[in-house]
Protein backbone atom coordinates (compact mmCIF):
# COMPACT_ATOMS: atom_id res chain seq x y z
CA UNK A 1 -61.10 -15.84 57.36
CA UNK A 2 -60.85 -11.87 56.39
CA UNK A 3 -64.68 -11.80 57.11
CA UNK A 4 -63.95 -12.97 60.45
CA UNK A 5 -61.67 -10.04 61.30
CA UNK A 6 -64.19 -7.62 59.66
CA UNK A 7 -66.96 -9.06 61.78
CA UNK A 8 -65.08 -8.67 64.82
CA UNK A 9 -64.28 -4.94 63.95
CA UNK A 10 -67.60 -4.27 63.39
CA UNK A 11 -68.70 -5.78 66.68
CA UNK A 12 -66.25 -3.85 68.62
CA UNK A 13 -67.10 -0.61 66.62
CA UNK A 14 -70.73 -1.01 67.89
CA UNK A 15 -69.67 -1.31 71.40
CA UNK A 16 -66.92 1.74 70.94
CA UNK A 17 -70.05 3.95 69.69
CA UNK A 18 -72.46 2.84 72.43
CA UNK A 19 -69.91 4.31 75.00
CA UNK A 20 -69.06 7.65 73.19
CA UNK A 21 -65.59 6.32 71.72
CA UNK A 22 -64.57 7.19 68.28
CA UNK A 23 -62.38 4.47 67.52
CA UNK A 24 -59.82 1.91 68.45
CA UNK A 25 -56.10 2.13 68.27
CA UNK A 26 -53.89 -1.20 68.22
CA UNK A 27 -50.54 -1.46 68.26
CA UNK A 28 -48.51 -5.06 67.34
CA UNK A 29 -49.69 -7.68 69.42
CA UNK A 30 -52.46 -10.29 69.68
CA UNK A 31 -55.03 -7.53 69.31
CA UNK A 32 -53.98 -6.27 66.38
CA UNK A 33 -53.85 -9.71 64.65
CA UNK A 34 -57.33 -10.42 66.49
CA UNK A 35 -58.87 -7.24 64.68
CA UNK A 36 -57.21 -7.06 61.48
CA UNK A 37 -55.35 -10.27 60.58
CA UNK A 38 -52.08 -8.59 60.54
CA UNK A 39 -49.09 -9.98 62.51
CA UNK A 40 -46.24 -7.75 62.69
CA UNK A 41 -44.03 -7.94 65.71
CA UNK A 42 -43.37 -5.29 68.13
CA UNK A 43 -40.13 -3.22 67.19
CA UNK A 44 -38.64 0.39 67.36
CA UNK A 45 -40.43 1.07 64.06
CA UNK A 46 -43.98 2.14 64.66
CA UNK A 47 -46.93 -0.03 63.47
CA UNK A 48 -50.27 1.08 64.16
CA UNK A 49 -54.00 0.63 62.98
CA UNK A 50 -56.78 2.69 63.69
CA UNK A 51 -60.49 1.25 63.69
CA UNK A 52 -63.34 3.84 63.45
CA UNK A 53 -66.81 4.10 62.60
CA UNK A 54 -66.51 7.52 60.63
CA UNK A 55 -64.03 7.49 58.03
CA UNK A 56 -61.73 4.85 56.55
CA UNK A 57 -59.93 2.40 59.11
CA UNK A 58 -56.16 2.16 58.23
CA UNK A 59 -53.19 0.27 59.21
CA UNK A 60 -49.77 2.77 59.07
CA UNK A 61 -46.57 0.72 58.54
CA UNK A 62 -42.79 1.56 58.01
CA UNK A 63 -42.40 1.41 54.19
CA UNK A 64 -40.52 -1.73 54.08
CA UNK A 65 -43.73 -3.58 55.47
CA UNK A 66 -45.86 -2.24 53.00
CA UNK A 67 -46.84 -5.75 51.62
CA UNK A 68 -47.53 -6.61 55.17
CA UNK A 69 -45.15 -9.62 55.08
CA UNK A 70 -47.67 -11.28 52.19
CA UNK A 71 -50.66 -11.28 54.94
CA UNK A 72 -54.32 -10.08 53.84
CA UNK A 73 -56.41 -7.95 55.65
CA UNK A 74 -59.85 -6.46 55.56
CA UNK A 75 -58.51 -2.91 55.80
CA UNK A 76 -57.93 -1.59 52.24
CA UNK A 77 -56.19 1.65 53.32
CA UNK A 78 -52.41 0.97 54.05
CA UNK A 79 -50.51 4.03 54.86
CA UNK A 80 -46.48 4.00 55.15
CA UNK A 81 -43.98 5.91 56.54
CA UNK A 82 -40.33 6.71 55.35
CA UNK A 83 -37.32 6.07 57.63
CA UNK A 84 -36.58 9.83 57.66
CA UNK A 85 -40.22 10.59 58.57
CA UNK A 86 -41.87 11.24 62.07
CA UNK A 87 -44.15 8.15 62.32
CA UNK A 88 -45.95 9.97 65.47
CA UNK A 89 -46.81 12.87 63.60
CA UNK A 90 -48.19 11.22 60.71
CA UNK A 91 -50.45 8.91 62.96
CA UNK A 92 -51.78 11.72 64.63
CA UNK A 93 -52.62 13.51 61.39
CA UNK A 94 -54.43 10.46 60.08
CA UNK A 95 -56.24 10.18 63.31
CA UNK A 96 -57.57 13.78 62.79
CA UNK A 97 -58.50 13.17 59.53
CA UNK A 98 -61.07 10.59 60.71
CA UNK A 99 -62.82 13.75 62.41
CA UNK A 100 -63.29 12.08 65.94
CA UNK A 101 -66.87 13.17 67.22
CA UNK A 102 -66.63 12.41 70.81
CA UNK A 103 -62.64 13.39 71.24
CA UNK A 104 -62.28 10.06 72.67
CA UNK A 105 -59.81 6.73 71.34
CA UNK A 106 -60.06 3.30 73.08
CA UNK A 107 -56.42 1.68 73.64
CA UNK A 108 -55.72 -1.59 75.61
CA UNK A 109 -53.65 -1.89 78.75
CA UNK A 110 -50.33 -3.29 76.25
CA UNK A 111 -50.32 -0.12 74.30
CA UNK A 112 -46.59 1.19 74.10
CA UNK A 113 -46.33 4.19 76.86
CA UNK A 114 -43.73 5.82 74.75
CA UNK A 115 -45.72 6.01 71.67
CA UNK A 116 -49.11 7.04 73.37
CA UNK A 117 -47.42 9.50 75.22
CA UNK A 118 -45.62 11.24 72.29
CA UNK A 119 -49.19 10.80 70.22
CA UNK A 120 -51.28 12.48 73.44
CA UNK A 121 -48.91 15.58 73.16
CA UNK A 122 -50.07 16.10 69.04
CA UNK A 123 -53.73 15.32 69.53
CA UNK A 124 -55.47 18.41 71.11
CA UNK A 125 -58.74 17.89 72.48
CA UNK A 126 -58.39 14.07 72.16
CA UNK A 127 -57.90 11.74 75.17
CA UNK A 128 -57.33 8.01 75.47
CA UNK A 129 -59.41 5.71 77.48
CA UNK A 130 -58.63 1.96 78.27
CA UNK A 131 -61.18 -0.39 76.63
CA UNK A 132 -59.01 -3.49 77.77
CA UNK A 133 -62.24 -4.83 79.38
CA UNK A 134 -64.30 -4.57 76.00
CA UNK A 135 -61.72 -6.03 73.93
CA UNK A 136 -60.90 -8.92 76.10
CA UNK A 137 -64.75 -9.47 76.83
CA UNK A 138 -64.70 -10.55 73.10
CA UNK A 139 -61.60 -12.36 72.93
CA UNK A 140 -62.52 -14.78 75.92
CA UNK A 141 -65.59 -16.22 73.94
CA UNK A 142 -63.83 -18.47 71.48
CA UNK A 143 -65.42 -18.94 67.92
CA UNK A 144 -65.61 -22.79 66.62
CA UNK A 145 -62.51 -21.75 64.32
CA UNK A 146 -60.44 -20.59 67.39
CA UNK A 147 -61.52 -23.56 69.36
CA UNK A 148 -60.34 -26.06 66.36
CA UNK A 149 -56.87 -24.45 66.13
CA UNK A 150 -56.50 -24.86 70.40
CA UNK A 151 -57.77 -28.13 70.03
CA UNK A 152 -55.05 -28.97 67.52
CA UNK A 153 -52.51 -27.42 69.51
CA UNK A 154 -53.30 -29.04 72.69
CA UNK A 155 -53.26 -32.47 70.40
CA UNK A 156 -49.75 -31.60 69.26
CA UNK A 157 -48.69 -30.90 72.93
CA UNK A 158 -50.02 -33.74 74.24
CA UNK A 159 -48.13 -35.68 71.67
CA UNK A 160 -45.01 -33.61 72.40
CA UNK A 161 -45.12 -34.61 76.08
CA UNK A 162 -45.52 -38.49 75.42
CA UNK A 163 -42.65 -38.13 73.47
CA UNK A 164 -40.44 -36.59 76.13
CA UNK A 165 -41.69 -39.21 78.51
CA UNK A 166 -40.72 -42.07 76.23
CA UNK A 167 -37.14 -40.39 75.98
CA UNK A 168 -36.40 -40.70 79.76
CA UNK A 169 -32.98 -42.20 80.42
CA UNK A 170 -30.63 -42.07 83.06
CA UNK A 171 -28.07 -39.50 82.24
CA UNK A 172 -30.17 -37.62 80.18
CA UNK A 173 -30.34 -33.57 80.46
CA UNK A 174 -33.25 -31.21 80.94
CA UNK A 175 -32.40 -29.52 78.00
CA UNK A 176 -32.05 -32.55 75.77
CA UNK A 177 -35.55 -33.39 76.90
CA UNK A 178 -36.62 -29.87 76.13
CA UNK A 179 -35.31 -29.90 72.57
CA UNK A 180 -36.99 -33.21 71.84
CA UNK A 181 -40.14 -31.77 73.17
CA UNK A 182 -40.04 -28.52 70.77
CA UNK A 183 -38.65 -30.65 67.74
CA UNK A 184 -41.72 -32.96 68.29
CA UNK A 185 -44.19 -29.94 68.38
CA UNK A 186 -42.44 -28.33 64.91
CA UNK A 187 -42.73 -31.90 63.32
CA UNK A 188 -46.22 -32.05 63.95
CA UNK A 189 -46.87 -28.75 62.58
CA UNK A 190 -47.08 -26.46 65.28
CA UNK A 191 -44.82 -23.65 66.38
CA UNK A 192 -43.12 -24.28 69.61
CA UNK A 193 -43.64 -21.86 72.37
CA UNK A 194 -42.06 -23.38 75.46
CA UNK A 195 -41.08 -26.65 76.71
CA UNK A 196 -39.73 -27.00 79.97
CA UNK A 197 -38.29 -29.93 81.40
CA UNK A 198 -37.25 -30.02 85.35
CA UNK A 199 -35.77 -32.57 87.45
CA UNK A 200 -35.49 -33.15 91.19
CA UNK A 201 -35.94 -29.91 93.35
CA UNK A 202 -35.99 -27.99 90.18
CA UNK A 203 -39.47 -29.13 89.90
CA UNK A 204 -40.62 -27.08 92.72
CA UNK A 205 -39.82 -23.76 90.47
CA UNK A 206 -43.24 -23.24 89.20
CA UNK A 207 -41.45 -21.17 86.43
CA UNK A 208 -37.95 -22.65 86.39
CA UNK A 209 -35.51 -22.88 83.32
CA UNK A 210 -34.41 -26.19 81.82
CA UNK A 211 -30.34 -26.74 82.49
CA UNK A 212 -27.85 -29.46 82.37
CA UNK A 213 -29.19 -31.43 85.60
CA UNK A 214 -28.66 -34.78 84.67
CA UNK A 215 -31.81 -37.33 85.31
CA UNK A 216 -31.47 -39.85 88.33
CA UNK A 217 -33.36 -42.69 89.64
CA UNK A 218 -36.06 -41.33 91.83
CA UNK A 219 -36.36 -37.87 90.49
CA UNK A 220 -39.40 -35.87 89.97
CA UNK A 221 -39.68 -34.93 86.33
CA UNK A 222 -41.86 -31.99 85.71
CA UNK A 223 -42.86 -31.11 81.85
CA UNK A 224 -44.73 -27.88 80.93
CA UNK A 225 -45.15 -27.56 77.30
CA UNK A 226 -47.29 -25.42 74.78
CA UNK A 227 -47.56 -24.52 71.07
CA UNK A 228 -49.62 -22.35 68.60
CA UNK A 229 -51.47 -23.16 65.65
CA UNK A 230 -52.65 -20.53 63.77
CA UNK A 231 -51.53 -18.15 66.46
CA UNK A 232 -53.43 -20.09 69.27
CA UNK A 233 -51.97 -21.74 72.09
CA UNK A 234 -52.10 -24.80 74.16
CA UNK A 235 -50.57 -25.32 77.83
CA UNK A 236 -50.00 -28.77 79.85
CA UNK A 237 -48.39 -29.81 82.14
CA UNK A 238 -47.21 -33.44 83.54
CA UNK A 239 -45.40 -34.82 86.66
CA UNK A 240 -43.95 -38.31 86.89
CA UNK A 241 -41.31 -39.81 88.81
CA UNK A 242 -38.39 -41.50 87.03
CA UNK A 243 -38.04 -44.98 88.53
CA UNK A 244 -39.87 -46.04 91.66
CA UNK A 245 -41.88 -43.15 93.47
CA UNK A 246 -41.45 -42.76 97.43
CA UNK A 247 -44.43 -42.97 99.43
CA UNK A 248 -44.48 -38.77 100.25
CA UNK A 249 -44.11 -38.53 96.37
CA UNK A 250 -46.87 -40.59 95.64
CA UNK A 251 -48.94 -38.52 98.50
CA UNK A 252 -48.32 -35.27 97.28
CA UNK A 253 -48.87 -36.18 93.50
CA UNK A 254 -52.17 -37.96 94.58
CA UNK A 255 -53.40 -34.54 96.18
CA UNK A 256 -52.60 -32.59 93.16
CA UNK A 257 -54.16 -34.89 90.79
CA UNK A 258 -57.48 -35.10 93.08
CA UNK A 259 -57.55 -30.95 92.94
CA UNK A 260 -57.33 -30.83 89.43
CA UNK A 261 -59.89 -33.34 88.81
CA UNK A 262 -62.35 -32.28 91.26
CA UNK A 263 -62.17 -28.65 89.93
CA UNK A 264 -62.61 -29.87 86.39
CA UNK A 265 -65.68 -31.63 87.45
CA UNK A 266 -67.22 -28.69 89.31
CA UNK A 267 -66.70 -25.89 86.71
CA UNK A 268 -69.36 -24.82 84.59
CA UNK A 269 -71.26 -21.73 83.25
CA UNK A 270 -72.02 -19.28 86.19
CA UNK A 271 -69.14 -20.47 88.28
CA UNK A 272 -67.07 -17.34 89.22
CA UNK A 273 -63.10 -17.39 88.75
CA UNK A 274 -62.77 -17.29 92.37
CA UNK A 275 -64.99 -20.09 92.82
CA UNK A 276 -63.25 -22.27 90.42
CA UNK A 277 -59.90 -21.54 92.22
CA UNK A 278 -61.59 -22.47 95.47
CA UNK A 279 -62.50 -25.91 94.14
CA UNK A 280 -58.75 -27.02 93.62
CA UNK A 281 -57.51 -24.84 96.92
CA UNK A 282 -60.01 -26.68 99.14
CA UNK A 283 -58.51 -30.14 98.19
CA UNK A 284 -54.81 -29.08 98.78
CA UNK A 285 -55.71 -27.15 101.94
CA UNK A 286 -57.50 -29.88 103.24
CA UNK A 287 -54.76 -32.18 103.07
CA UNK A 288 -52.37 -29.28 104.79
CA UNK A 289 -50.61 -28.22 101.96
CA UNK A 290 -52.44 -24.83 101.08
CA UNK A 291 -49.15 -22.81 101.81
CA UNK A 292 -47.24 -24.94 99.13
CA UNK A 293 -49.81 -23.94 96.30
CA UNK A 294 -48.34 -20.89 95.33
CA UNK A 295 -50.09 -19.19 92.51
CA UNK A 296 -53.60 -18.90 91.07
CA UNK A 297 -55.45 -21.97 89.53
CA UNK A 298 -55.14 -21.02 85.88
CA UNK A 299 -55.37 -18.23 83.00
CA UNK A 300 -57.10 -17.67 79.81
CA UNK A 301 -55.39 -19.65 76.85
CA UNK A 302 -56.09 -18.47 73.21
CA UNK A 303 -53.80 -15.74 71.06
CA UNK A 304 -51.64 -15.61 74.24
CA UNK A 305 -50.77 -18.13 76.61
CA UNK A 306 -51.76 -16.13 79.57
CA UNK A 307 -54.85 -13.89 78.97
CA UNK A 308 -58.01 -13.54 80.62
CA UNK A 309 -60.04 -14.92 82.21
CA UNK A 310 -57.63 -15.46 85.31
CA UNK A 311 -59.10 -18.06 87.72
CA UNK A 312 -57.93 -16.44 90.90
CA UNK A 313 -58.91 -16.37 94.62
CA UNK A 314 -61.66 -13.64 94.87
CA UNK A 315 -62.29 -13.36 91.14
CA UNK A 316 -65.68 -12.39 90.63
CA UNK A 317 -66.11 -12.88 86.75
CA UNK A 318 -68.47 -15.46 86.01
CA UNK A 319 -67.21 -18.27 83.34
CA UNK A 320 -69.49 -18.55 80.39
CA UNK A 321 -69.45 -21.18 77.12
CA UNK A 322 -66.42 -20.81 75.09
CA UNK A 323 -63.82 -19.35 77.60
CA UNK A 324 -60.77 -21.68 77.24
CA UNK A 325 -58.52 -21.89 80.31
CA UNK A 326 -55.74 -23.87 82.22
CA UNK A 327 -56.85 -25.71 85.39
CA UNK A 328 -53.04 -26.30 87.15
CA UNK A 329 -53.24 -27.07 90.73
CA UNK A 330 -49.69 -27.37 92.08
CA UNK A 331 -47.75 -28.36 95.47
CA UNK A 332 -44.17 -27.21 95.42
CA UNK A 333 -41.80 -28.22 98.40
CA UNK A 334 -38.54 -26.12 97.96
CA UNK A 335 -35.53 -28.17 97.99
CA UNK A 336 -37.57 -31.09 97.47
CA UNK A 337 -39.74 -31.40 94.52
CA UNK A 338 -42.79 -30.05 92.90
CA UNK A 339 -46.15 -31.41 91.57
CA UNK A 340 -48.34 -29.73 88.87
CA UNK A 341 -50.92 -31.26 86.60
CA UNK A 342 -52.36 -28.83 84.11
CA UNK A 343 -54.90 -29.14 81.54
CA UNK A 344 -56.43 -26.46 79.02
CA UNK A 345 -59.94 -26.81 79.02
CA UNK A 346 -62.90 -25.14 77.48
CA UNK A 347 -66.16 -24.15 79.34
CA UNK A 348 -69.17 -25.71 77.63
CA UNK A 349 -72.85 -25.35 78.16
CA UNK A 350 -73.17 -27.63 81.18
CA UNK A 351 -69.67 -27.95 82.57
CA UNK A 352 -66.18 -28.11 81.01
CA UNK A 353 -64.11 -30.53 78.84
CA UNK A 354 -60.43 -30.78 79.03
CA UNK A 355 -58.24 -30.12 75.67
CA UNK A 356 -55.31 -31.86 76.72
CA UNK A 357 -55.68 -35.22 77.35
CA UNK A 358 -52.53 -37.29 77.55
CA UNK A 359 -52.72 -39.61 80.85
CA UNK A 360 -52.49 -38.51 84.05
CA UNK A 361 -50.04 -41.00 85.80
CA UNK A 362 -47.04 -40.52 88.29
CA UNK A 363 -45.21 -43.27 86.13
CA UNK A 364 -44.04 -42.36 82.78
């Protein structure tokens, strides 16, 4: 694993040098883990890594994190700061010691503005540049090891959704089912990340919260679940009706199902994100429900549950083999019910393949 993280850094350094950029400054989050193998959460205590071509790359951590929480990294230079020291001052001196040739340092869009602003004031003659597109260009194409983790997370989320549907009973609450879902994911060896269960009119909320609503016959039940394995996410949504679905519920469900299936059948390398969105949207608009499909078709999945690529109207990025993303058309009828059918898929050499495979059915 250490070799994998080092290879990623070697690749990004080559890209940075080609653009006249001295190094990449990383703060806690998915990018820090992607390049170093170190996962330390963002807090008020500064942690940062500087990846450079000339000089020694380093990680700066507060004294209490000197052992990196037991994690291993290819970076041998671990610098520490004490609680009574100015961490930004130390970081600026360490960067200057690396002797930036171009006076340009790359940052990603999630870099904490407060720290960056203070650091800029101490680095005379050095300015920062956004290299998010370069970093995400690498992260979007998953290695086989990354895909295997995502596959496993998807298998576990499939089983968690199945467990929820097996637990449907009149009077059970959304929160009770949410806890069942999370427990199943944990039992199977994953880290639960979200397990939203919504009944009735609440299913029309694309990002609703599970509460104390009790299940009744005829309710639409929407389950949106995801977990992570070795930091890599899954994302699945299934919508069913508890009891006998009405004619209208069945109609809406069928439209969303067709949109999901059609988009997945049409997505392949070279298709743009905007075109992928249009495949599903054309089905829903053709049935007169276009204004009720209120979000993009999907988003990338990896070390974050939402990351590039984004399958959105007008998106010009072309999909490539190894990209992992969701296909999640939906129809949301305010005050009535909503239907979303979401799968995590991987773009292959000649199409795309679903990694979430639990049945898609209006009945539990």
